[in-house]
Short mmCIF file of C-alpha atoms in Angstrom, two decimals:
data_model
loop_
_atom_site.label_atom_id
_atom_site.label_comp_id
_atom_site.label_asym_id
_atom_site.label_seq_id
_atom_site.Cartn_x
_atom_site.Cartn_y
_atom_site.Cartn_z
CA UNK A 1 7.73 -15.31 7.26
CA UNK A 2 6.37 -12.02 5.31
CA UNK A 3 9.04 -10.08 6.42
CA UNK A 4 10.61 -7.34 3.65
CA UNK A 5 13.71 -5.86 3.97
CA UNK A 6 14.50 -1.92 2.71
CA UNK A 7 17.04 -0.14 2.43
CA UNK A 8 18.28 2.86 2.99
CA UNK A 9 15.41 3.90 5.34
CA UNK A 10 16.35 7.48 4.46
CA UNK A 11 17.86 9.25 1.72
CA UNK A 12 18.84 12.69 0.96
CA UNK A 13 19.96 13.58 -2.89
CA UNK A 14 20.97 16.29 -5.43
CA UNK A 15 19.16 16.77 -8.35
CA UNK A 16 20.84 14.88 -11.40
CA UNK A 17 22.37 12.09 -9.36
CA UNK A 18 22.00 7.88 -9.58
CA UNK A 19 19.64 6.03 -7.11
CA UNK A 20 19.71 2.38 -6.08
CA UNK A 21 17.22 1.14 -3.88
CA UNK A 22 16.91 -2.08 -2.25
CA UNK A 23 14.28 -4.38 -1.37
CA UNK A 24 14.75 -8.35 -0.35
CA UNK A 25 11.89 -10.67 0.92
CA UNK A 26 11.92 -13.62 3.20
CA UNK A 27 9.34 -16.54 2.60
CA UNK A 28 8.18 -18.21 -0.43
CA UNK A 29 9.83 -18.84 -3.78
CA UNK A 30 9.37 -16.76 -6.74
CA UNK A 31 6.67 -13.94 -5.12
CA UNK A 32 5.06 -11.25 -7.01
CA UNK A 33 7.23 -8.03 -5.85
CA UNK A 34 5.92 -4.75 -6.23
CA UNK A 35 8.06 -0.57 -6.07
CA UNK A 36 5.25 1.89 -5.18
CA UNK A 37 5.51 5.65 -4.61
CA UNK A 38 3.56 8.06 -2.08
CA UNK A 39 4.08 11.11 -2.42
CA UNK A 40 3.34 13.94 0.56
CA UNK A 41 -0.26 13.77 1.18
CA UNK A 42 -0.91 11.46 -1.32
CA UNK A 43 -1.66 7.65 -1.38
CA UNK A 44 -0.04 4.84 -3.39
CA UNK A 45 1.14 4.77 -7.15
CA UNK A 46 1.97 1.53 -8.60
CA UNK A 47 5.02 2.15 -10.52
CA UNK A 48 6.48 -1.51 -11.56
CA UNK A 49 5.72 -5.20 -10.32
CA UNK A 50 7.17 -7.97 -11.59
CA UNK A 51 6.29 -11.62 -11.51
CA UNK A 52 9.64 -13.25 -11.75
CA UNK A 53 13.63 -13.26 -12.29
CA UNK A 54 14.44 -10.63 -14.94
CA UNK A 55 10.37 -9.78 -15.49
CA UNK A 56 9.52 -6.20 -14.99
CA UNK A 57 6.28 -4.33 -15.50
CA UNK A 58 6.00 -0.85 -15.73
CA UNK A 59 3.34 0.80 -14.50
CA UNK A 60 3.61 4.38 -15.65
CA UNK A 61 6.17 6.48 -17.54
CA UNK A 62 8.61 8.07 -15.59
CA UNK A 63 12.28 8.64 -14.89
CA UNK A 64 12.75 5.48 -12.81
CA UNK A 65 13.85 1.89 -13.82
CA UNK A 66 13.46 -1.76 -12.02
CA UNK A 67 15.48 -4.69 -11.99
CA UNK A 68 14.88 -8.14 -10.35
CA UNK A 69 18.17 -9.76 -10.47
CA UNK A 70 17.10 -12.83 -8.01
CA UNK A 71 14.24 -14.32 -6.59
CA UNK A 72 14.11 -12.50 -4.06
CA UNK A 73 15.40 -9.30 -4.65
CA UNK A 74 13.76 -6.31 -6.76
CA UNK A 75 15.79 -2.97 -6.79
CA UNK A 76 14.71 0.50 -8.10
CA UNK A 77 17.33 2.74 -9.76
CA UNK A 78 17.63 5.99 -11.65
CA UNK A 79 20.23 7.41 -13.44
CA UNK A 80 19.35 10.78 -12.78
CA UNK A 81 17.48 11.94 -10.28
CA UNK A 82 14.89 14.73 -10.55
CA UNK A 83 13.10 17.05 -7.81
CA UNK A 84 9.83 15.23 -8.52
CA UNK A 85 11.03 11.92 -7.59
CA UNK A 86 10.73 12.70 -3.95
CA UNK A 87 8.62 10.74 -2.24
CA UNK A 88 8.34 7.53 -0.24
CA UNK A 89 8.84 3.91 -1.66
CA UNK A 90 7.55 0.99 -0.77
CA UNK A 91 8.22 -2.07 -1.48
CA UNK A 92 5.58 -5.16 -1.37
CA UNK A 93 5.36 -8.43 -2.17
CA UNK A 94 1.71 -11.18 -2.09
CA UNK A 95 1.11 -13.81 -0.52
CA UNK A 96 1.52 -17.39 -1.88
CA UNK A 97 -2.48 -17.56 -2.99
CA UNK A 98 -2.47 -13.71 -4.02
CA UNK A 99 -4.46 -13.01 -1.57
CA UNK A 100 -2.89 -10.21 0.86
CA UNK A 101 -0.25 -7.87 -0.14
CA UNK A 102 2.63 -6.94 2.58
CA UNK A 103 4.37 -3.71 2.63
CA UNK A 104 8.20 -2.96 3.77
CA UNK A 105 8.77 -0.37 5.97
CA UNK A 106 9.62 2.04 2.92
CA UNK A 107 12.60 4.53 1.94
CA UNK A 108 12.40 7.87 2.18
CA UNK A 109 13.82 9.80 -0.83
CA UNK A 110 14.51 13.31 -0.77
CA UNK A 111 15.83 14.92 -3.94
CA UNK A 112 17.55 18.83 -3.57
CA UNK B 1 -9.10 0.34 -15.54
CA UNK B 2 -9.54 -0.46 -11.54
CA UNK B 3 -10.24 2.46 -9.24
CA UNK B 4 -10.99 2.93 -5.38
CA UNK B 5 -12.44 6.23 -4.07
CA UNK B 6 -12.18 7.00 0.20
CA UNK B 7 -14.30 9.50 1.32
CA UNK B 8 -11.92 12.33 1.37
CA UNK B 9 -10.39 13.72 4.72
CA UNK B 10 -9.46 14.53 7.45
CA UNK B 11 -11.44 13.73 9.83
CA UNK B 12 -11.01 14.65 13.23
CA UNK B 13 -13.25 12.96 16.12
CA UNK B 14 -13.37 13.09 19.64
CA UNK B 15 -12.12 9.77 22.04
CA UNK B 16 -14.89 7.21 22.14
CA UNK B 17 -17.18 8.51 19.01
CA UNK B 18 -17.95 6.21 16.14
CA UNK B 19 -16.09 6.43 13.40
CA UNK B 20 -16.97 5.49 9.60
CA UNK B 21 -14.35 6.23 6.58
CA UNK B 22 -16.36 5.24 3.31
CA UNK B 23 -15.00 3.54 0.24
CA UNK B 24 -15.95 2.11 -2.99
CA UNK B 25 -14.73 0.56 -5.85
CA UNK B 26 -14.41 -0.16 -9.48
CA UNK B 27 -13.15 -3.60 -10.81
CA UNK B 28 -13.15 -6.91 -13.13
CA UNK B 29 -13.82 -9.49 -11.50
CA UNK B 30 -13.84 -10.19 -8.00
CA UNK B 31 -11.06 -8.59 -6.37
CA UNK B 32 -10.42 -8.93 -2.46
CA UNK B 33 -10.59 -5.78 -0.41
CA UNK B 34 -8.44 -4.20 2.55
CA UNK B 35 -7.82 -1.00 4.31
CA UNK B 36 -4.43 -0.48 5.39
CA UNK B 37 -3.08 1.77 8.32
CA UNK B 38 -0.26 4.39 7.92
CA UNK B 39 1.01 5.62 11.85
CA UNK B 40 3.38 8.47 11.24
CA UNK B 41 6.49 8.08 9.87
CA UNK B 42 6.23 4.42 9.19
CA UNK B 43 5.01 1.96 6.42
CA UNK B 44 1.81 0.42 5.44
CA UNK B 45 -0.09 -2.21 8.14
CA UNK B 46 -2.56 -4.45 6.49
CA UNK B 47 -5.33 -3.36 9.24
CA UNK B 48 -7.80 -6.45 7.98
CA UNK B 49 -9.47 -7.45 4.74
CA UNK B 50 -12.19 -9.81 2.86
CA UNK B 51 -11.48 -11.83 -0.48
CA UNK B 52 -15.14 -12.38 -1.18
CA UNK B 53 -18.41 -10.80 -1.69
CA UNK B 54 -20.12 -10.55 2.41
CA UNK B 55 -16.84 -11.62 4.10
CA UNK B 56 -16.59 -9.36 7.28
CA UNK B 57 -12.89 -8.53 7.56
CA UNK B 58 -11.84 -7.17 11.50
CA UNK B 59 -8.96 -6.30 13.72
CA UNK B 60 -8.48 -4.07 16.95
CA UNK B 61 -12.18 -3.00 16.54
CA UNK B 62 -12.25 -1.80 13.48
CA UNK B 63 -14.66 -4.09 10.79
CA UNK B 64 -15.58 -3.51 6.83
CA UNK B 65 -17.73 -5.86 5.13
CA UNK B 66 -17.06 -6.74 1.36
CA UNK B 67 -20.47 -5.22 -0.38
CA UNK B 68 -20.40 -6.43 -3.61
CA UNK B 69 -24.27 -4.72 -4.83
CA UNK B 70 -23.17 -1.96 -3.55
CA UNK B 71 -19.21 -1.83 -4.48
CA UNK B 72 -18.35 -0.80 -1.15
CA UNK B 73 -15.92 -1.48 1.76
CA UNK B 74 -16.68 1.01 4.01
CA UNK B 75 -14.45 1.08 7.43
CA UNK B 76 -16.07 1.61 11.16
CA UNK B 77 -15.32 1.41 14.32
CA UNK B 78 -17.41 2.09 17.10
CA UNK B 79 -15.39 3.73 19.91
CA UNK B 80 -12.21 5.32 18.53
CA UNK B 81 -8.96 5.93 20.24
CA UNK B 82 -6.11 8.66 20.40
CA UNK B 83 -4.17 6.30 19.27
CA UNK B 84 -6.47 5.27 16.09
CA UNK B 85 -5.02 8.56 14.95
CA UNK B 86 -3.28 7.51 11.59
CA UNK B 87 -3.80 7.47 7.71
CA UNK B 88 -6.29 5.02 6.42
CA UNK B 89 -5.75 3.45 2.98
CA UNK B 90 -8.67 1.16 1.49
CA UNK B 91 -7.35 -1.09 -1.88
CA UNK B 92 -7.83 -3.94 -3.83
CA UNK B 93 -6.36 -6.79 -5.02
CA UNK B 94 -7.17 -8.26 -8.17
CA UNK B 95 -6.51 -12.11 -9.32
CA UNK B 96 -3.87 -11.12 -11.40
CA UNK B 97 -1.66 -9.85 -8.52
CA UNK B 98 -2.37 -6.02 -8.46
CA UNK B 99 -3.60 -3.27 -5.70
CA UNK B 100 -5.03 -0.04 -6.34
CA UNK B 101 -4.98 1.95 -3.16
CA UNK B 102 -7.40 4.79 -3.06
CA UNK B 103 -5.56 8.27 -1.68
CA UNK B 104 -6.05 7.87 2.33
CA UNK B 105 -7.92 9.71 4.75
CA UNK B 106 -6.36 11.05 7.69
CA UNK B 107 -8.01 10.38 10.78
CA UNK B 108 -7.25 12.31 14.21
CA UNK B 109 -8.47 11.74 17.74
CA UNK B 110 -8.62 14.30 20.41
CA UNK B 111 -9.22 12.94 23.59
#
């Protein structure tokens, strides 16, 4: 199975306040997980991946933060939020041979 | 650094015409090569894909072919549907384990 799990599907917040996001795979040990961003109109922006328990690679500077606490779990956070972090997330993960990369069904974040 | 560049949108066609969305790339190696499918309000569908240079990758009609003198991965179809109507994403996937999406085109079809 290549199913992904996120959660919340939606999110409303104020400006200046903590996010969690959560994202938790089914299938195959110890896959290469990915937390992208598309913002309105736009496409995808890598912003961390990580290869492993406790291995996080960020992509680009910015206000958020990553953390892969099991095997199968990889969760995005921020400790405070700004207007520009609006967007959608999505979470992915590859396939066993790196191969194909499978997307979650996304969060969407709006910040107020 | 990687790059992939869709021919910019939207593009708006009438039921039944044929429908090409151009894209090309820039990479090390030999990545593979997909386009994705965005239906409103939802995530990313891989829509089909090639890993190597004159693979044919296709699915519901739609087919791209993995050009590698040409860099190109260009998507087509030959007799779109209403509901076709969607963003299209085209990316890559290197050997190390990472995409770079190009920034969608937004197809619509009228019937």
């Amino acid at each position: 199975s290549q199913t992904i799990h996120q959660w919340p599907a939606t999110l409303v917040q104020p400006v200046g306040s903590p996010l969690s996001l959560e994202c938790t795979v089914e299938g195959t040990s110890n896959p290469n997980l990915y937390w992208y961003r598309q913002a309105a109109g736009r496409g995808l922006q890598l912003l961390f991946y990580s290869v492993g328990i406790g291995q996080i690679s960020s992509e680009v500077p910015q206000n958020l933060s990553a953390s892969r606490p099991q095997d199968r779990q990889f969760i995005l956070s921020s400790k405070k939020l700004l207007l520009s972090d609006s967007g959608f997330y999505l979470c992915a993960r590859n396939s066993g041979n790196q191969e194909t990369q499978y997307f979650g069904p996304g969060t969407r974040l709006l910040v107020l | 650094g990687d790059s992939v560049t869709q021919m910019e949108g939207p593009v708006t066609l009438s039921e039944e015409a044929f429908l090409t969305i151009n894209c090309t790339y820039t990479a090390t190696g030999y990545p593979s090569l997909f386009w994705y499918v965005q239906y409103p309000g939802e995530g990313l569908q891989l829509l089909l894909k090639a890993t190597k240079a004159d693979d044919k990758g296709s699915n519901k009609g739609f087919e791209a072919t993995y050009r590698k003198e040409t860099t190109s991965f260009h998507l087509e179809k030959g007799s779109v549907q209403v509901s076709d109507s969607a963003v299209y994403f085209c990316a890559l996937l290197t050997n190390a384990g990472k995409s770079t999406f190009g920034d969608g085109t937004t197809l619509t079809v009228k019937p």
